[in-house]
Amino acid sequence: MKRIFLILTMTLLIVAMVGCNGNSEPLSDTTTAVPDTTTEPVPEGIPLCENGTTQFRIVFPAKVADEEFDAYLKIADALKKMGITIKNARDNEPAIEFEILIGETVRPESIEAVTSLRDNDYVIKAAGNKIVIVGGAPKATLTAAEKFIEQYL
């Protein structure tokens, strides 16, 4: 009898702990999250492409994380599907006027953008003639690239 009482008591405790979410609001099936993002308009007056060519090139870190490289590939592929071929470079190569900066590059625009980001935050913004796409962590950079494709291409 004591054993059955102990099992019932433990079961009720487990149900009570699992059912408690730490506040008086009921649990729901949906979650509303505050987006950890910042987006600014892509530079106006800078043509991303003319007649299937572009002045831009995609720049990613010399020591690129897998997610940052995937971000580059996704953007390059999206542009290719639009009929645009774009060059790429690592950030240890000299800068040019028009660049799409992916991830934590050594370019001042990337460094400035990433300084205040937390892991899940990302930024898509224009900085002069550069387009900066960077996250607080490589996974967030990949998310930013996907949003860039969705919103701007």
Backbone as JSON Lines, residues from 0, in Angstrom:
{"i":0,"aa":"M","n":[0.81,-1.19,0.0],"ca":[0.0,0.0,0.0],"c":[0.86,1.26,0.0]}
{"i":1,"aa":"K","n":[1.94,1.24,0.81],"ca":[2.84,2.4,0.86],"c":[3.48,2.63,-0.51]}
{"i":2,"aa":"R","n":[3.79,1.54,-1.19],"ca":[4.42,1.65,-2.5],"c":[3.47,2.32,-3.5]}
{"i":3,"aa":"I","n":[2.2,1.97,-3.51],"ca":[1.22,2.57,-4.41],"c":[1.05,4.05,-4.07]}
{"i":4,"aa":"F","n":[0.98,4.37,-2.78],"ca":[0.87,5.76,-2.35],"c":[2.08,6.57,-2.82]}
{"i":5,"aa":"L","n":[3.29,6.0,-2.69],"ca":[4.51,6.67,-3.12],"c":[4.51,6.91,-4.63]}
{"i":6,"aa":"I","n":[4.08,5.92,-5.4],"ca":[4.03,6.06,-6.86],"c":[3.02,7.14,-7.27]}
{"i":7,"aa":"L","n":[1.84,7.14,-6.63],"ca":[0.83,8.17,-6.92],"c":[1.33,9.56,-6.55]}
{"i":8,"aa":"T","n":[1.99,9.68,-5.42],"ca":[2.52,10.97,-4.99],"c":[3.58,11.46,-5.97]}
{"i":9,"aa":"M","n":[4.49,10.61,-6.37],"ca":[5.54,10.99,-7.33],"c":[4.92,11.39,-8.67]}
{"i":10,"aa":"T","n":[3.91,10.65,-9.12],"ca":[3.26,10.98,-10.38],"c":[2.61,12.35,-10.31]}
{"i":11,"aa":"L","n":[1.92,12.64,-9.21],"ca":[1.3,13.95,-9.06],"c":[2.33,15.07,-9.0]}
{"i":12,"aa":"L","n":[3.46,14.83,-8.35],"ca":[4.53,15.83,-8.3],"c":[5.1,16.1,-9.69]}
{"i":13,"aa":"I","n":[5.3,15.05,-10.43],"ca":[5.85,15.22,-11.79],"c":[4.87,15.99,-12.66]}
{"i":14,"aa":"V","n":[3.58,15.64,-12.59],"ca":[2.58,16.36,-13.37],"c":[2.54,17.82,-12.96]}
{"i":15,"aa":"A","n":[2.6,18.07,-11.66],"ca":[2.57,19.46,-11.19],"c":[3.78,20.24,-11.68]}
{"i":16,"aa":"M","n":[4.97,19.64,-11.65],"ca":[6.19,20.34,-12.09],"c":[6.17,20.59,-13.59]}
{"i":17,"aa":"V","n":[5.74,19.62,-14.36],"ca":[5.69,19.78,-15.82],"c":[4.64,20.8,-16.21]}
{"i":18,"aa":"G","n":[3.51,20.82,-15.52],"ca":[2.42,21.73,-15.84],"c":[2.66,23.15,-15.41]}
{"i":19,"aa":"C","n":[3.65,23.41,-14.59],"ca":[3.9,24.76,-14.08],"c":[4.88,25.47,-14.98]}
{"i":20,"aa":"N","n":[4.5,26.62,-15.52],"ca":[5.41,27.36,-16.39],"c":[5.96,28.59,-15.71]}
{"i":21,"aa":"G","n":[5.78,28.73,-14.39],"ca":[6.41,29.83,-13.67],"c":[5.62,31.12,-13.66]}
{"i":22,"aa":"N","n":[4.47,31.15,-14.29],"ca":[3.62,32.33,-14.21],"c":[2.18,31.89,-14.22]}
{"i":23,"aa":"S","n":[1.26,32.82,-14.09],"ca":[-0.15,32.46,-13.97],"c":[-0.85,32.35,-15.32]}
{"i":24,"aa":"E","n":[-0.13,32.62,-16.41],"ca":[-0.74,32.54,-17.73],"c":[-0.76,31.1,-18.2]}
{"i":25,"aa":"P","n":[-1.81,30.69,-18.89],"ca":[-1.87,29.32,-19.4],"c":[-0.86,29.12,-20.52]}
{"i":26,"aa":"L","n":[-0.42,27.89,-20.67],"ca":[0.47,27.54,-21.76],"c":[-0.32,27.56,-23.06]}
{"i":27,"aa":"S","n":[0.34,27.86,-24.15],"ca":[-0.34,27.84,-25.44],"c":[0.53,27.11,-26.44]}
{"i":28,"aa":"D","n":[-0.05,26.81,-27.59],"ca":[0.68,26.11,-28.64],"c":[1.5,27.04,-29.5]}
{"i":29,"aa":"T","n":[1.3,28.33,-29.36],"ca":[2.03,29.28,-30.19],"c":[2.94,30.13,-29.33]}
{"i":30,"aa":"T","n":[4.03,30.55,-29.91],"ca":[4.97,31.42,-29.22],"c":[5.16,32.66,-30.05]}
{"i":31,"aa":"T","n":[5.07,33.79,-29.41],"ca":[5.35,35.05,-30.09],"c":[6.7,35.52,-29.6]}
{"i":32,"aa":"A","n":[7.64,35.57,-30.5],"ca":[8.99,35.97,-30.12],"c":[9.27,37.36,-30.67]}
{"i":33,"aa":"V","n":[10.01,38.13,-29.91],"ca":[10.47,39.42,-30.39],"c":[11.64,39.14,-31.31]}
{"i":34,"aa":"P","n":[11.58,39.55,-32.56],"ca":[12.68,39.24,-33.47],"c":[13.97,39.93,-33.05]}
{"i":35,"aa":"D","n":[15.04,39.16,-33.1],"ca":[16.37,39.68,-32.78],"c":[17.04,40.12,-34.07]}
{"i":36,"aa":"T","n":[16.43,41.07,-34.75],"ca":[16.94,41.46,-36.06],"c":[16.99,42.96,-36.22]}
{"i":37,"aa":"T","n":[17.82,43.37,-37.1],"ca":[17.85,44.75,-37.53],"c":[18.02,44.73,-39.04]}
{"i":38,"aa":"T","n":[17.15,45.45,-39.72],"ca":[17.34,45.57,-41.16],"c":[17.25,47.04,-41.52]}
{"i":39,"aa":"E","n":[18.06,47.43,-42.44],"ca":[18.04,48.78,-42.98],"c":[17.98,48.65,-44.49]}
{"i":40,"aa":"P","n":[17.46,49.63,-45.17],"ca":[17.31,49.5,-46.61],"c":[18.65,49.28,-47.31]}
{"i":41,"aa":"V","n":[18.58,48.45,-48.34],"ca":[19.75,48.28,-49.2],"c":[19.99,49.61,-49.88]}
{"i":42,"aa":"P","n":[21.25,49.98,-50.13],"ca":[21.53,51.31,-50.68],"c":[20.76,51.59,-51.96]}
{"i":43,"aa":"E","n":[20.1,52.72,-51.97],"ca":[19.39,53.13,-53.17],"c":[20.37,53.78,-54.13]}
{"i":44,"aa":"G","n":[20.11,53.64,-55.4],"ca":[20.97,54.25,-56.39],"c":[22.19,53.39,-56.72]}
{"i":45,"aa":"I","n":[22.34,52.3,-56.03],"ca":[23.43,51.36,-56.34],"c":[22.78,50.17,-57.02]}
{"i":46,"aa":"P","n":[22.94,50.06,-58.31],"ca":[22.32,48.93,-59.0],"c":[23.02,47.63,-58.63]}
{"i":47,"aa":"L","n":[22.23,46.69,-58.1],"ca":[22.82,45.39,-57.78],"c":[23.29,44.71,-59.06]}
{"i":48,"aa":"C","n":[22.55,44.94,-60.13],"ca":[22.99,44.35,-61.4],"c":[22.47,45.14,-62.58]}
{"i":49,"aa":"E","n":[23.2,45.08,-63.66],"ca":[22.8,45.65,-64.94],"c":[23.18,44.65,-66.03]}
{"i":50,"aa":"N","n":[22.2,44.27,-66.83],"ca":[22.43,43.35,-67.95],"c":[23.1,42.05,-67.51]}
{"i":51,"aa":"G","n":[22.7,41.51,-66.35],"ca":[23.22,40.23,-65.9],"c":[24.59,40.28,-65.26]}
{"i":52,"aa":"T","n":[25.15,41.47,-65.11],"ca":[26.44,41.59,-64.44],"c":[26.29,42.53,-63.25]}
{"i":53,"aa":"T","n":[27.2,42.43,-62.33],"ca":[27.15,43.26,-61.15],"c":[28.52,43.81,-60.8]}
{"i":54,"aa":"Q","n":[28.54,44.97,-60.2],"ca":[29.79,45.54,-59.72],"c":[30.14,44.97,-58.34]}
{"i":55,"aa":"F","n":[29.14,44.36,-57.7],"ca":[29.35,43.79,-56.37],"c":[30.1,42.47,-56.44]}
{"i":56,"aa":"R","n":[30.73,42.16,-55.33],"ca":[31.23,40.81,-55.12],"c":[30.88,40.44,-53.69]}
{"i":57,"aa":"I","n":[30.77,39.15,-53.46],"ca":[30.46,38.66,-52.11],"c":[31.78,38.4,-51.39]}
{"i":58,"aa":"V","n":[31.89,38.92,-50.18],"ca":[33.09,38.74,-49.36],"c":[32.71,38.0,-48.1]}
{"i":59,"aa":"F","n":[33.47,36.96,-47.79],"ca":[33.25,36.21,-46.55],"c":[34.58,36.05,-45.82]}
{"i":60,"aa":"P","n":[34.55,35.68,-44.54],"ca":[35.79,35.61,-43.76],"c":[36.8,34.61,-44.32]}
{"i":61,"aa":"A","n":[38.08,34.91,-44.15],"ca":[39.13,33.99,-44.57],"c":[39.0,32.67,-43.81]}
{"i":62,"aa":"K","n":[38.66,32.77,-42.54],"ca":[38.39,31.58,-41.72],"c":[36.88,31.46,-41.58]}
{"i":63,"aa":"V","n":[36.25,31.02,-42.63],"ca":[34.79,31.03,-42.71],"c":[34.19,29.84,-41.96]}
{"i":64,"aa":"A","n":[33.12,30.1,-41.22],"ca":[32.35,29.04,-40.59],"c":[31.46,28.39,-41.64]}
{"i":65,"aa":"D","n":[31.06,27.16,-41.41],"ca":[30.22,26.46,-42.38],"c":[28.96,27.24,-42.71]}
{"i":66,"aa":"E","n":[28.31,27.8,-41.68],"ca":[27.07,28.53,-41.9],"c":[27.29,29.8,-42.72]}
{"i":67,"aa":"E","n":[28.42,30.46,-42.5],"ca":[28.73,31.67,-43.29],"c":[28.97,31.3,-44.75]}
{"i":68,"aa":"F","n":[29.65,30.18,-44.98],"ca":[29.88,29.74,-46.36],"c":[28.56,29.34,-47.01]}
{"i":69,"aa":"D","n":[27.69,28.68,-46.24],"ca":[26.36,28.34,-46.75],"c":[25.58,29.6,-47.1]}
{"i":70,"aa":"A","n":[25.73,30.65,-46.28],"ca":[25.06,31.92,-46.56],"c":[25.54,32.48,-47.9]}
{"i":71,"aa":"Y","n":[26.85,32.46,-48.13],"ca":[27.41,32.9,-49.42],"c":[26.81,32.08,-50.56]}
{"i":72,"aa":"L","n":[26.81,30.74,-50.41],"ca":[26.3,29.88,-51.47],"c":[24.83,30.16,-51.77]}
{"i":73,"aa":"K","n":[24.03,30.38,-50.75],"ca":[22.6,30.65,-50.95],"c":[22.39,31.95,-51.72]}
{"i":74,"aa":"I","n":[23.12,32.99,-51.34],"ca":[22.97,34.27,-52.04],"c":[23.47,34.16,-53.48]}
{"i":75,"aa":"A","n":[24.63,33.54,-53.67],"ca":[25.17,33.37,-55.03],"c":[24.22,32.55,-55.89]}
{"i":76,"aa":"D","n":[23.62,31.51,-55.31],"ca":[22.69,30.67,-56.05],"c":[21.42,31.45,-56.41]}
{"i":77,"aa":"A","n":[20.91,32.24,-55.47],"ca":[19.72,33.04,-55.74],"c":[19.98,34.03,-56.87]}
{"i":78,"aa":"L","n":[21.15,34.65,-56.85],"ca":[21.51,35.58,-57.92],"c":[21.66,34.86,-59.25]}
{"i":79,"aa":"K","n":[22.27,33.68,-59.21],"ca":[22.46,32.89,-60.43],"c":[21.11,32.53,-61.06]}
{"i":80,"aa":"K","n":[20.13,32.19,-60.22],"ca":[18.79,31.88,-60.72],"c":[18.14,33.1,-61.37]}
{"i":81,"aa":"M","n":[18.6,34.28,-60.99],"ca":[18.11,35.52,-61.59],"c":[18.92,35.9,-62.84]}
{"i":82,"aa":"G","n":[19.91,35.07,-63.17],"ca":[20.74,35.35,-64.34],"c":[21.93,36.23,-64.05]}
{"i":83,"aa":"I","n":[22.28,36.38,-62.75],"ca":[23.38,37.25,-62.36],"c":[24.53,36.41,-61.83]}
{"i":84,"aa":"T","n":[25.69,36.59,-62.42],"ca":[26.89,35.93,-61.93],"c":[27.64,36.93,-61.05]}
{"i":85,"aa":"I","n":[28.04,36.48,-59.87],"ca":[28.73,37.37,-58.95],"c":[30.04,36.73,-58.51]}
{"i":86,"aa":"K","n":[31.06,37.55,-58.4],"ca":[32.37,37.08,-57.96],"c":[32.38,37.0,-56.44]}
{"i":87,"aa":"N","n":[33.39,36.31,-55.91],"ca":[33.53,36.22,-54.47],"c":[34.98,36.42,-54.08]}
{"i":88,"aa":"A","n":[35.19,36.72,-52.82],"ca":[36.54,36.9,-52.29],"c":[36.51,36.64,-50.79]}
{"i":89,"aa":"R","n":[37.65,36.31,-50.27],"ca":[37.8,36.22,-48.81],"c":[38.19,37.6,-48.31]}
{"i":90,"aa":"D","n":[37.97,37.82,-47.03],"ca":[38.2,39.17,-46.5],"c":[39.67,39.55,-46.35]}
{"i":91,"aa":"N","n":[40.57,38.63,-46.63],"ca":[41.99,38.99,-46.59],"c":[42.48,39.55,-47.93]}
{"i":92,"aa":"E","n":[41.58,39.65,-48.9],"ca":[41.89,40.3,-50.18],"c":[41.51,41.77,-50.08]}
{"i":93,"aa":"P","n":[42.16,42.64,-50.86],"ca":[41.84,44.07,-50.8],"c":[40.37,44.35,-51.08]}
{"i":94,"aa":"A","n":[39.83,45.33,-50.4],"ca":[38.44,45.71,-50.58],"c":[38.25,46.41,-51.92]}
{"i":95,"aa":"I","n":[37.04,46.29,-52.46],"ca":[36.64,47.05,-53.63],"c":[35.45,47.92,-53.23]}
{"i":96,"aa":"E","n":[35.02,48.78,-54.12],"ca":[33.97,49.74,-53.78],"c":[32.64,49.08,-53.42]}
{"i":97,"aa":"F","n":[32.19,48.1,-54.2],"ca":[30.89,47.48,-54.0],"c":[31.07,46.05,-53.52]}
{"i":98,"aa":"E","n":[30.64,45.79,-52.28],"ca":[30.78,44.45,-51.71],"c":[29.54,44.09,-50.9]}
{"i":99,"aa":"I","n":[29.22,42.79,-50.94],"ca":[28.22,42.22,-50.04],"c":[29.03,41.44,-49.01]}
{"i":100,"aa":"L","n":[29.04,41.93,-47.79],"ca":[29.85,41.35,-46.73],"c":[29.03,40.33,-45.96]}
{"i":101,"aa":"I","n":[29.47,39.08,-45.98],"ca":[28.76,37.99,-45.32],"c":[29.54,37.56,-44.09]}
{"i":102,"aa":"G","n":[28.92,37.61,-42.93],"ca":[29.56,37.13,-41.7],"c":[30.53,38.14,-41.11]}
{"i":103,"aa":"E","n":[31.3,37.65,-40.16],"ca":[32.25,38.51,-39.44],"c":[33.54,38.69,-40.23]}
{"i":104,"aa":"T","n":[33.48,39.55,-41.22],"ca":[34.68,39.84,-42.01],"c":[35.53,40.86,-41.26]}
{"i":105,"aa":"V","n":[36.73,41.11,-41.75],"ca":[37.61,42.1,-41.13],"c":[37.35,43.51,-41.68]}
{"i":106,"aa":"R","n":[36.36,43.65,-42.53],"ca":[36.01,44.96,-43.05],"c":[35.4,45.8,-41.92]}
{"i":107,"aa":"P","n":[35.72,47.1,-41.86],"ca":[35.19,47.95,-40.79],"c":[33.66,47.93,-40.71]}
{"i":108,"aa":"E","n":[32.99,47.81,-41.83],"ca":[31.53,47.81,-41.85],"c":[30.98,46.57,-41.1]}
{"i":109,"aa":"S","n":[31.62,45.43,-41.29],"ca":[31.2,44.21,-40.58],"c":[31.51,44.3,-39.1]}
{"i":110,"aa":"I","n":[32.7,44.79,-38.79],"ca":[33.12,44.9,-37.39],"c":[32.16,45.81,-36.63]}
{"i":111,"aa":"E","n":[31.8,46.95,-37.23],"ca":[30.9,47.89,-36.57],"c":[29.51,47.27,-36.39]}
{"i":112,"aa":"A","n":[29.06,46.53,-37.37],"ca":[27.71,45.96,-37.31],"c":[27.59,44.85,-36.28]}
{"i":113,"aa":"V","n":[28.63,44.07,-36.09],"ca":[28.53,42.89,-35.23],"c":[28.78,43.19,-33.75]}
{"i":114,"aa":"T","n":[29.32,44.35,-33.43],"ca":[29.75,44.63,-32.05],"c":[28.63,44.53,-31.03]}
{"i":115,"aa":"S","n":[27.42,44.91,-31.37],"ca":[26.34,44.91,-30.38],"c":[25.39,43.72,-30.53]}
{"i":116,"aa":"L","n":[25.73,42.75,-31.36],"ca":[24.82,41.63,-31.61],"c":[25.0,40.5,-30.59]}
{"i":117,"aa":"R","n":[23.87,39.93,-30.2],"ca":[23.9,38.7,-29.41],"c":[23.87,37.54,-30.4]}
{"i":118,"aa":"D","n":[24.0,36.31,-29.9],"ca":[24.11,35.15,-30.78],"c":[23.0,35.04,-31.81]}
{"i":119,"aa":"N","n":[21.75,35.27,-31.44],"ca":[20.63,35.09,-32.36],"c":[20.27,36.35,-33.14]}
{"i":120,"aa":"D","n":[20.96,37.45,-32.88],"ca":[20.7,38.7,-33.59],"c":[21.39,38.68,-34.96]}
{"i":121,"aa":"Y","n":[20.83,39.45,-35.87],"ca":[21.52,39.64,-37.14],"c":[21.2,41.03,-37.68]}
{"i":122,"aa":"V","n":[22.03,41.45,-38.62],"ca":[21.86,42.76,-39.25],"c":[21.95,42.58,-40.75]}
{"i":123,"aa":"I","n":[21.05,43.25,-41.45],"ca":[21.13,43.42,-42.9],"c":[21.07,44.92,-43.1]}
{"i":124,"aa":"K","n":[22.16,45.52,-43.56],"ca":[22.14,46.97,-43.69],"c":[23.1,47.44,-44.78]}
{"i":125,"aa":"A","n":[22.85,48.66,-45.21],"ca":[23.74,49.33,-46.14],"c":[24.72,50.14,-45.33]}
{"i":126,"aa":"A","n":[25.97,50.08,-45.72],"ca":[27.02,50.89,-45.1],"c":[27.84,51.47,-46.25]}
{"i":127,"aa":"G","n":[27.48,52.66,-46.68],"ca":[28.12,53.23,-47.86],"c":[27.73,52.4,-49.07]}
{"i":128,"aa":"N","n":[28.72,51.93,-49.81],"ca":[28.48,51.08,-50.98],"c":[28.59,49.6,-50.66]}
{"i":129,"aa":"K","n":[28.53,49.27,-49.39],"ca":[28.61,47.87,-48.95],"c":[27.24,47.45,-48.44]}
{"i":130,"aa":"I","n":[26.93,46.19,-48.63],"ca":[25.76,45.58,-48.01],"c":[26.3,44.61,-46.97]}
{"i":131,"aa":"V","n":[25.91,44.82,-45.71],"ca":[26.42,44.01,-44.61],"c":[25.34,43.03,-44.18]}
{"i":132,"aa":"I","n":[25.7,41.75,-44.17],"ca":[24.8,40.68,-43.74],"c":[25.58,39.87,-42.71]}
{"i":133,"aa":"V","n":[25.26,40.08,-41.43],"ca":[26.05,39.44,-40.38],"c":[25.16,39.11,-39.19]}
{"i":134,"aa":"G","n":[25.5,38.04,-38.51],"ca":[24.8,37.64,-37.29],"c":[25.74,37.61,-36.12]}
{"i":135,"aa":"G","n":[25.17,37.55,-34.92],"ca":[25.96,37.45,-33.7],"c":[26.66,36.11,-33.6]}
{"i":136,"aa":"A","n":[26.2,35.14,-34.35],"ca":[26.82,33.81,-34.47],"c":[26.64,33.37,-35.93]}
{"i":137,"aa":"P","n":[27.44,32.43,-36.4],"ca":[27.32,32.01,-37.8],"c":[25.92,31.56,-38.2]}
{"i":138,"aa":"K","n":[25.21,30.87,-37.3],"ca":[23.85,30.43,-37.64],"c":[22.94,31.63,-37.89]}
{"i":139,"aa":"A","n":[23.1,32.69,-37.13],"ca":[22.3,33.91,-37.34],"c":[22.67,34.58,-38.66]}
{"i":140,"aa":"T","n":[23.93,34.47,-39.08],"ca":[24.34,35.0,-40.38],"c":[23.61,34.26,-41.5]}
{"i":141,"aa":"L","n":[23.49,32.95,-41.36],"ca":[22.76,32.17,-42.36],"c":[21.29,32.6,-42.41]}
{"i":142,"aa":"T","n":[20.7,32.83,-41.26],"ca":[19.32,33.32,-41.2],"c":[19.21,34.68,-41.89]}
{"i":143,"aa":"A","n":[20.18,35.55,-41.64],"ca":[20.18,36.87,-42.26],"c":[20.26,36.76,-43.78]}
{"i":144,"aa":"A","n":[21.08,35.85,-44.27],"ca":[21.21,35.65,-45.72],"c":[19.88,35.19,-46.31]}
{"i":145,"aa":"E","n":[19.21,34.3,-45.62],"ca":[17.92,33.83,-46.1],"c":[16.9,34.97,-46.13]}
{"i":146,"aa":"K","n":[16.92,35.83,-45.11],"ca":[16.02,36.99,-45.09],"c":[16.37,37.97,-46.2]}
{"i":147,"aa":"F","n":[17.66,38.15,-46.47],"ca":[18.11,39.04,-47.54],"c":[17.54,38.55,-48.88]}
{"i":148,"aa":"I","n":[17.65,37.27,-49.12],"ca":[17.14,36.69,-50.37],"c":[15.62,36.91,-50.46]}
{"i":149,"aa":"E","n":[14.95,36.63,-49.36],"ca":[13.49,36.74,-49.32],"c":[13.01,38.18,-49.52]}
{"i":150,"aa":"Q","n":[13.68,39.14,-48.91],"ca":[13.21,40.52,-48.9],"c":[13.77,41.38,-50.04]}
{"i":151,"aa":"Y","n":[14.98,41.1,-50.49],"ca":[15.63,42.02,-51.42],"c":[15.9,41.45,-52.81]}
{"i":152,"aa":"L","n":[15.87,40.14,-52.97],"ca":[16.18,39.59,-54.3],"c":[14.93,39.11,-55.0]}
